[in-house]
mmCIF file of N, CA and C in Angstrom:
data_model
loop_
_atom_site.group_PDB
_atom_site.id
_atom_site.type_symbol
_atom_site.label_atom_id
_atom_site.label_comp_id
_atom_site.label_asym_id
_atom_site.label_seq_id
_atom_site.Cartn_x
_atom_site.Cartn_y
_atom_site.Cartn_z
ATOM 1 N N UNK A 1 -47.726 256.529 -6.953
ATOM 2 C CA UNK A 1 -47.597 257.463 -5.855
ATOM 3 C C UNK A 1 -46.564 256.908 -4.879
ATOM 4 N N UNK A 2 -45.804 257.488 -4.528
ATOM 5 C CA UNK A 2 -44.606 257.535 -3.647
ATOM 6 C C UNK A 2 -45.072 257.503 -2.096
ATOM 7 N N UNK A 3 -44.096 257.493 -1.208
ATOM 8 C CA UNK A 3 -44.521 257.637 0.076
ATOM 9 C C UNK A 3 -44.627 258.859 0.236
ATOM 10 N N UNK A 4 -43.631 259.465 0.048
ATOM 11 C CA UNK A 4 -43.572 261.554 -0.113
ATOM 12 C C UNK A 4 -44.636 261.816 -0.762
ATOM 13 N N UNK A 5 -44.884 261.462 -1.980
ATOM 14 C CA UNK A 5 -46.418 262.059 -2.713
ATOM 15 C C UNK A 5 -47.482 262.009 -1.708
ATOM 16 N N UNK A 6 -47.839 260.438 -1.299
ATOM 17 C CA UNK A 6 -48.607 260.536 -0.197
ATOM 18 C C UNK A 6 -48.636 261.198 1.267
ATOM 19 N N UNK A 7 -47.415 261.445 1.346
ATOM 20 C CA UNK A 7 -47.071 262.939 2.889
ATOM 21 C C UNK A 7 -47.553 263.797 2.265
ATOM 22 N N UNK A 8 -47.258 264.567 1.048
ATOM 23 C CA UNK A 8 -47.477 265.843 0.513
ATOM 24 C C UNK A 8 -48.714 265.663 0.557
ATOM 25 N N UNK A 9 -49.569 264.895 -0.289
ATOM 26 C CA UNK A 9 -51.196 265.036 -0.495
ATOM 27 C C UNK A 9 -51.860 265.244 1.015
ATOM 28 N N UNK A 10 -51.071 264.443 2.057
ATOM 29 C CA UNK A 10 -52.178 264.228 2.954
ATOM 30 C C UNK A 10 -51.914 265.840 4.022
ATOM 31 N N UNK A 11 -50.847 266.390 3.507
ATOM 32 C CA UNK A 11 -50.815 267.645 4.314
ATOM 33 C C UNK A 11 -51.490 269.044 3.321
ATOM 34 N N UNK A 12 -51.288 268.397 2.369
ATOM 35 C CA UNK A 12 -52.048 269.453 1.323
ATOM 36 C C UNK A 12 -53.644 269.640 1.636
ATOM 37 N N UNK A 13 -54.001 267.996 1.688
ATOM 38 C CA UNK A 13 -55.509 268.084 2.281
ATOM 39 C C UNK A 13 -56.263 268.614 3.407
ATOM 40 N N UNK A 14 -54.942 268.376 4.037
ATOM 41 C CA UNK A 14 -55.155 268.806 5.601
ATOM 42 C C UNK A 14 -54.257 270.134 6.101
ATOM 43 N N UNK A 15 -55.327 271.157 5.842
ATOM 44 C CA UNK A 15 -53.683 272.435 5.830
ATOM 45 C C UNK A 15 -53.067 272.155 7.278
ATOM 46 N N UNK A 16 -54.117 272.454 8.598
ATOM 47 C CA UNK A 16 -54.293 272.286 10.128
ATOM 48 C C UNK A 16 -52.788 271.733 10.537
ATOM 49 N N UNK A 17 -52.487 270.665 9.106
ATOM 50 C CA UNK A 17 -51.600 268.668 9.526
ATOM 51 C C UNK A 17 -50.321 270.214 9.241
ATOM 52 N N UNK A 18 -48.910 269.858 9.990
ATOM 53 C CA UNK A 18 -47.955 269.730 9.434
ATOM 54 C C UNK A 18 -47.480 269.040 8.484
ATOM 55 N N UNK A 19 -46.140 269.099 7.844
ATOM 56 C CA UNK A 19 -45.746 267.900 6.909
ATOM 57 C C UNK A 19 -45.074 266.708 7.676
ATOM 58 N N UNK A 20 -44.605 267.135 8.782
ATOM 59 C CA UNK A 20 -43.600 266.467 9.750
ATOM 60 C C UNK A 20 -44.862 265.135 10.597
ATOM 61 N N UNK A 21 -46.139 265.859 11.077
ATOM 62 C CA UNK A 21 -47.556 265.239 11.607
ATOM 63 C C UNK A 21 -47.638 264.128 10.507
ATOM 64 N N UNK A 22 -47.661 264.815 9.225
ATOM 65 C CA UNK A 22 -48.062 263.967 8.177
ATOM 66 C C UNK A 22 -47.222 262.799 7.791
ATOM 67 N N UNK A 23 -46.282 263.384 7.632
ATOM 68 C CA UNK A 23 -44.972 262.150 7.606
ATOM 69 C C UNK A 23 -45.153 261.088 8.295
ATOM 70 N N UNK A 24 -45.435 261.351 9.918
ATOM 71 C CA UNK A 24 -44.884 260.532 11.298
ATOM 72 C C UNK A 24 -46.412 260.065 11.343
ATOM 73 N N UNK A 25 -47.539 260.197 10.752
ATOM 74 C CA UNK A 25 -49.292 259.642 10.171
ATOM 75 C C UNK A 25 -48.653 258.208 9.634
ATOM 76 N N UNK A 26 -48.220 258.231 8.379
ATOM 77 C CA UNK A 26 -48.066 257.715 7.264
ATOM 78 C C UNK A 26 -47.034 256.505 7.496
ATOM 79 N N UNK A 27 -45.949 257.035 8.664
ATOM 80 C CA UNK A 27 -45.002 255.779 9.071
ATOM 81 C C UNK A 27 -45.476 255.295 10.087
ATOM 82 N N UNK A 28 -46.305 255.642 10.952
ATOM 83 C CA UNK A 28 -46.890 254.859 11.564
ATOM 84 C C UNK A 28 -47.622 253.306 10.965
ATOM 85 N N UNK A 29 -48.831 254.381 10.387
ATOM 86 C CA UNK A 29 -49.082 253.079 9.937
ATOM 87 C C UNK A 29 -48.729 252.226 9.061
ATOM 88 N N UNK A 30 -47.765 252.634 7.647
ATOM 89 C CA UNK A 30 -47.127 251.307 7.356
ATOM 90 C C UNK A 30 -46.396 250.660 8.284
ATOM 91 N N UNK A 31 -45.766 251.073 9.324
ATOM 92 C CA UNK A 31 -45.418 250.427 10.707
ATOM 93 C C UNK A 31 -46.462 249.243 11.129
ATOM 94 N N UNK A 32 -47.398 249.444 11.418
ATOM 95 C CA UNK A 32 -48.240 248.710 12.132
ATOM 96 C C UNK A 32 -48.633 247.980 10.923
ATOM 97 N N UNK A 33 -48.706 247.974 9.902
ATOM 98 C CA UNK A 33 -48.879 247.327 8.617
ATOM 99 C C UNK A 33 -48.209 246.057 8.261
ATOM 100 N N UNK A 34 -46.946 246.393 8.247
ATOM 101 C CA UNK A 34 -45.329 245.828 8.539
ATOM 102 C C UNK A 34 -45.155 244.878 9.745
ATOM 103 N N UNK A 35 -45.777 245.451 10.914
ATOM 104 C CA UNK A 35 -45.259 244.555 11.951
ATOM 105 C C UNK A 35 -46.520 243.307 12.030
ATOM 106 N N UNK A 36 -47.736 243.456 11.504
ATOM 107 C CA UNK A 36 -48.570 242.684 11.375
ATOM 108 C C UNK A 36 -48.835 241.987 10.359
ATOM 109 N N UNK A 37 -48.041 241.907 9.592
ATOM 110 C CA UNK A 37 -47.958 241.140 8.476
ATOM 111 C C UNK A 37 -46.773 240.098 9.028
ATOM 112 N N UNK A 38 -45.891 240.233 9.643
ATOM 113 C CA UNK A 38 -44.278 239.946 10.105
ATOM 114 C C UNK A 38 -44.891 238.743 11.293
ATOM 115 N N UNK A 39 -46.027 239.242 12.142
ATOM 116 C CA UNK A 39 -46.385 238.381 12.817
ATOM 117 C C UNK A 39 -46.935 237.245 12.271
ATOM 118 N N UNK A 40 -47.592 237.746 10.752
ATOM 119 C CA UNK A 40 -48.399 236.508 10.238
ATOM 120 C C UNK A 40 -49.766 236.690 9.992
ATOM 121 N N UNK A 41 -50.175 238.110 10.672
ATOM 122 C CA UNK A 41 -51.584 238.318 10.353
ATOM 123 C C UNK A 41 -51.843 238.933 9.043
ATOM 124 N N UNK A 42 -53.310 239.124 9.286
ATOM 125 C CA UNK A 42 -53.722 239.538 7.671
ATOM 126 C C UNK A 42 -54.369 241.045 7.447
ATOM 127 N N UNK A 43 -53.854 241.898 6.519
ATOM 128 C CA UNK A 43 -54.127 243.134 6.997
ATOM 129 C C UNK A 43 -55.283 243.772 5.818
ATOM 130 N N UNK A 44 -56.551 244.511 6.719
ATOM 131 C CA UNK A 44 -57.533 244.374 5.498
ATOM 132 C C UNK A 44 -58.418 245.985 5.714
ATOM 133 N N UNK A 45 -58.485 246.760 4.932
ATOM 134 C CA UNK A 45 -58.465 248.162 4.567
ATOM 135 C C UNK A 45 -59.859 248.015 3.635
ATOM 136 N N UNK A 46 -60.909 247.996 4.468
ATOM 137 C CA UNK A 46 -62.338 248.299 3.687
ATOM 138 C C UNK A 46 -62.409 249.415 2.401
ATOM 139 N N UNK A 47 -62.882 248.646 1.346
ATOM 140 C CA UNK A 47 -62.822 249.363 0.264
ATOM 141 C C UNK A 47 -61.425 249.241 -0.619
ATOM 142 N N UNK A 48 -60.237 249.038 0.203
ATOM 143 C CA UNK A 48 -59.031 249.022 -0.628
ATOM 144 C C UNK A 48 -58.324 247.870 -1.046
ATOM 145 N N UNK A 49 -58.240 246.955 0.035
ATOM 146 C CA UNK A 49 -57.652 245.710 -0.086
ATOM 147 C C UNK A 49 -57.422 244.789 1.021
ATOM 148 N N UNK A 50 -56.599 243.952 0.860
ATOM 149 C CA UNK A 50 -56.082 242.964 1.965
ATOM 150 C C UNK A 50 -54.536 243.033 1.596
ATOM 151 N N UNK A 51 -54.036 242.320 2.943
ATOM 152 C CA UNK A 51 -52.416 242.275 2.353
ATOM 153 C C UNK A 51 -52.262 240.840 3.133
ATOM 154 N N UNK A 52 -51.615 240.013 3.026
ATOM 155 C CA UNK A 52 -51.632 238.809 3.674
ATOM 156 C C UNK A 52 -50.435 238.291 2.976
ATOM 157 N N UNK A 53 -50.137 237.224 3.569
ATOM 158 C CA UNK A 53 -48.869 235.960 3.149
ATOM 159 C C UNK A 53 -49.022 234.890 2.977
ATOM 160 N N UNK A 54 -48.529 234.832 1.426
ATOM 161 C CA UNK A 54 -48.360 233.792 0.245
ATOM 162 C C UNK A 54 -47.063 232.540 0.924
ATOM 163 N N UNK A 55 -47.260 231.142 1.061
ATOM 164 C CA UNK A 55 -45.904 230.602 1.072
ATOM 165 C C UNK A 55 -45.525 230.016 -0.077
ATOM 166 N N UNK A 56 -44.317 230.294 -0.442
ATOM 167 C CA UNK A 56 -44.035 229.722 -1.855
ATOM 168 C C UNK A 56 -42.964 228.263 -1.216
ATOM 169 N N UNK A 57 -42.862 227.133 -1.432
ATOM 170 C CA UNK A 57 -42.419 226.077 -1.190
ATOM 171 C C UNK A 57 -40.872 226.314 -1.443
ATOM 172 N N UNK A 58 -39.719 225.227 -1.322
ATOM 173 C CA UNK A 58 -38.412 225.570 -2.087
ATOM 174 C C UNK A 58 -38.911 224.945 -3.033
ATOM 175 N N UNK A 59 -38.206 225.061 -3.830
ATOM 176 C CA UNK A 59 -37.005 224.876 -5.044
ATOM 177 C C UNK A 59 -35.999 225.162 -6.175
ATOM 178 N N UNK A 60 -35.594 224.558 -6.983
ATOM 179 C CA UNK A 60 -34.945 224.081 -7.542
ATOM 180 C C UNK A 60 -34.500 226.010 -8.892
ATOM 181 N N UNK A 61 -33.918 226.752 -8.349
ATOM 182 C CA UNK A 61 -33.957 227.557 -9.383
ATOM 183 C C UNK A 61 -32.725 227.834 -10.293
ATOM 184 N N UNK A 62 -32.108 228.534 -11.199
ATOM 185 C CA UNK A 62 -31.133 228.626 -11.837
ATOM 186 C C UNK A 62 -30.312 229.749 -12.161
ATOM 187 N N UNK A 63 -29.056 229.876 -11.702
ATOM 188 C CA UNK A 63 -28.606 231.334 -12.257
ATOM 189 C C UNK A 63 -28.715 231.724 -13.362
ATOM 190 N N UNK A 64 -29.541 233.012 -13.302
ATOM 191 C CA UNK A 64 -29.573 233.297 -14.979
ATOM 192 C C UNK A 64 -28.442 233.635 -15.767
ATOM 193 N N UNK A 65 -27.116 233.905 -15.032
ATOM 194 C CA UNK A 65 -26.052 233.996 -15.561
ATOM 195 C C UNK A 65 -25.079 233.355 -16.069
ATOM 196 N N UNK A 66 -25.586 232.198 -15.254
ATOM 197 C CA UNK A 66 -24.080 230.883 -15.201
ATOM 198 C C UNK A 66 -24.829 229.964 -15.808
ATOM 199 N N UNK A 67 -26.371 229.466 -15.242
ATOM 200 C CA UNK A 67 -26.923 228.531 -15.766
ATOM 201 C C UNK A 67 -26.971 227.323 -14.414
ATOM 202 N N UNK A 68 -26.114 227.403 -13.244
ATOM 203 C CA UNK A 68 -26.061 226.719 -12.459
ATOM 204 C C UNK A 68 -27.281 226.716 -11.299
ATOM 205 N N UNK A 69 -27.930 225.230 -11.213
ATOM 206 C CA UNK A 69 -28.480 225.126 -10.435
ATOM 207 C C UNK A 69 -28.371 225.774 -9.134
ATOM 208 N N UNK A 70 -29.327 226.443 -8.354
ATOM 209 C CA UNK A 70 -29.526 226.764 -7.083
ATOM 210 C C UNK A 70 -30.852 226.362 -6.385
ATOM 211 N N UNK A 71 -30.288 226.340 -4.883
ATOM 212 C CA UNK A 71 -31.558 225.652 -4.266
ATOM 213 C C UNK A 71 -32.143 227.486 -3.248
ATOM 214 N N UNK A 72 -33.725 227.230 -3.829
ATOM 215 C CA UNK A 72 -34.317 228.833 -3.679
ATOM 216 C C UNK A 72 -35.049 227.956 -2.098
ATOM 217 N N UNK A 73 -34.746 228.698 -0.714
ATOM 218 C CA UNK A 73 -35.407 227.735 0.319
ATOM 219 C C UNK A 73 -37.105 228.432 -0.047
ATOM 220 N N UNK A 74 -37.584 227.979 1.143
ATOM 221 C CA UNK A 74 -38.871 228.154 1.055
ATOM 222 C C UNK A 74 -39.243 229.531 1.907
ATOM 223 N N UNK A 75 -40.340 230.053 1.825
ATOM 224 C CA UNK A 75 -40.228 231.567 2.202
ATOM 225 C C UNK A 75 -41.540 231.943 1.931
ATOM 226 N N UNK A 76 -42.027 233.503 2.903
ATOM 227 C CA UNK A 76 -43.596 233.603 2.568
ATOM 228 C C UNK A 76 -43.328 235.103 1.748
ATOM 229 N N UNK A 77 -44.078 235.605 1.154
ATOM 230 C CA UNK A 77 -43.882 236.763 0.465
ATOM 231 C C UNK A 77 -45.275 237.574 0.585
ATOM 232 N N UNK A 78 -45.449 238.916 0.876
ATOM 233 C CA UNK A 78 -46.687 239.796 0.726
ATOM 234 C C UNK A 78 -47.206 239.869 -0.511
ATOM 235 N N UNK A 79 -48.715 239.122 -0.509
ATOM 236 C CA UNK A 79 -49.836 239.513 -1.636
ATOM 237 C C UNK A 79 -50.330 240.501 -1.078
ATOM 238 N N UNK A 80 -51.398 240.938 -2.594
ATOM 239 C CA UNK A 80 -51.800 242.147 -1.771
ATOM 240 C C UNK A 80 -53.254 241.937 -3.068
ATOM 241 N N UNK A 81 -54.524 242.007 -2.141
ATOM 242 C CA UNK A 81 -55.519 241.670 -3.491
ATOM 243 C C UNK A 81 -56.261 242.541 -3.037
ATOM 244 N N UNK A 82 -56.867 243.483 -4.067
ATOM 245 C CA UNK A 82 -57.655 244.524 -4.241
ATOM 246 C C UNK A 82 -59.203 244.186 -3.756
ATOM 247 N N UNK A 83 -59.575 245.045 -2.982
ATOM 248 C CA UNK A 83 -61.130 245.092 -2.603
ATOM 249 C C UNK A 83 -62.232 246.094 -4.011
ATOM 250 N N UNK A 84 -63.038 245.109 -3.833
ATOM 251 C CA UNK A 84 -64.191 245.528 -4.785
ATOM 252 C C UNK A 84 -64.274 247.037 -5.242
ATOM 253 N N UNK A 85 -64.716 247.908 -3.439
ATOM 254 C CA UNK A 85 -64.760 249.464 -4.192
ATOM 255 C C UNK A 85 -63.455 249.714 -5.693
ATOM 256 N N UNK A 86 -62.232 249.446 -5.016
ATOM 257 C CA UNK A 86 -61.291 249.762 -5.762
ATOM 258 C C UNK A 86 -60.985 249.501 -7.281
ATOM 259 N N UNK A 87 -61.429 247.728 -7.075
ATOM 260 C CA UNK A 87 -61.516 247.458 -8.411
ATOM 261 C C UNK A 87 -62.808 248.318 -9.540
ATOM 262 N N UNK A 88 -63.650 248.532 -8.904
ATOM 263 C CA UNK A 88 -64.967 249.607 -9.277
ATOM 264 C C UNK A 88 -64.485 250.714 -9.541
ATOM 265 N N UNK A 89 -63.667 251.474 -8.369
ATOM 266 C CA UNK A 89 -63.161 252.910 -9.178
ATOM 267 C C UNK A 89 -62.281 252.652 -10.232
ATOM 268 N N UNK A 90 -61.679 251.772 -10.328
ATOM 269 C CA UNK A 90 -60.332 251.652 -11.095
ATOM 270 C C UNK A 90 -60.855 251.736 -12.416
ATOM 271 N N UNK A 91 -61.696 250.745 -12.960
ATOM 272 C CA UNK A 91 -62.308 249.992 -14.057
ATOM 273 C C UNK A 91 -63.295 251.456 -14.686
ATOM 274 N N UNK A 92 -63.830 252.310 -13.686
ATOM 275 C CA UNK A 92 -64.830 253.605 -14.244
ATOM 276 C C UNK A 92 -64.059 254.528 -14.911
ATOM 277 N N UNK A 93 -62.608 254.482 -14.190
ATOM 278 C CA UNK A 93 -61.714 256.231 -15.070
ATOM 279 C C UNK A 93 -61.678 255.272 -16.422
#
């Protein structure tokens, strides 16, 4: 599902919603999603998941093209681990 799929569904669900309401719903909160992850916090959606930050250390990686060593610095990257309900619906279809 797309971000648009998810505008469309959530105005489909909601006749009342505009698509434009729905849109400016949906960027919000990956907004606030985004900016709280950026700070460092940990973001956690009962029933769906968590999203939080992984640090991966440097090193040592290689162009896959050339073959030449490169140095990869160190850096945090978004996990994202599934909450129970989800894994439960997932596993029933």
């Amino acid at each position: 599902m797309t971000r648009s799929d998810l505008v469309d569904r959530l105005a489909t669900l909601h006749p009342k919603l505009q698509v434009k309401d729905a849109e400016f719903a949906v960027r919000v909160i990956l907004d606030a999603m985004t900016a709280a992850l950026s700070r460092g916090d940990r973001v956690e959606i009962r029933g769906f998941g968590s999203f939080a930050l992984n640090y991966r250390p440097p090193r040592t990686g290689r162009n896959p093209k050339t073959g030449v060593a490169v140095n990869v610095p160190a850096k945090y990257v978004p996990h994202f681990k599934t909450g129970k309900e989800l894994r439960e619906r997932v596993d029933q279809d």
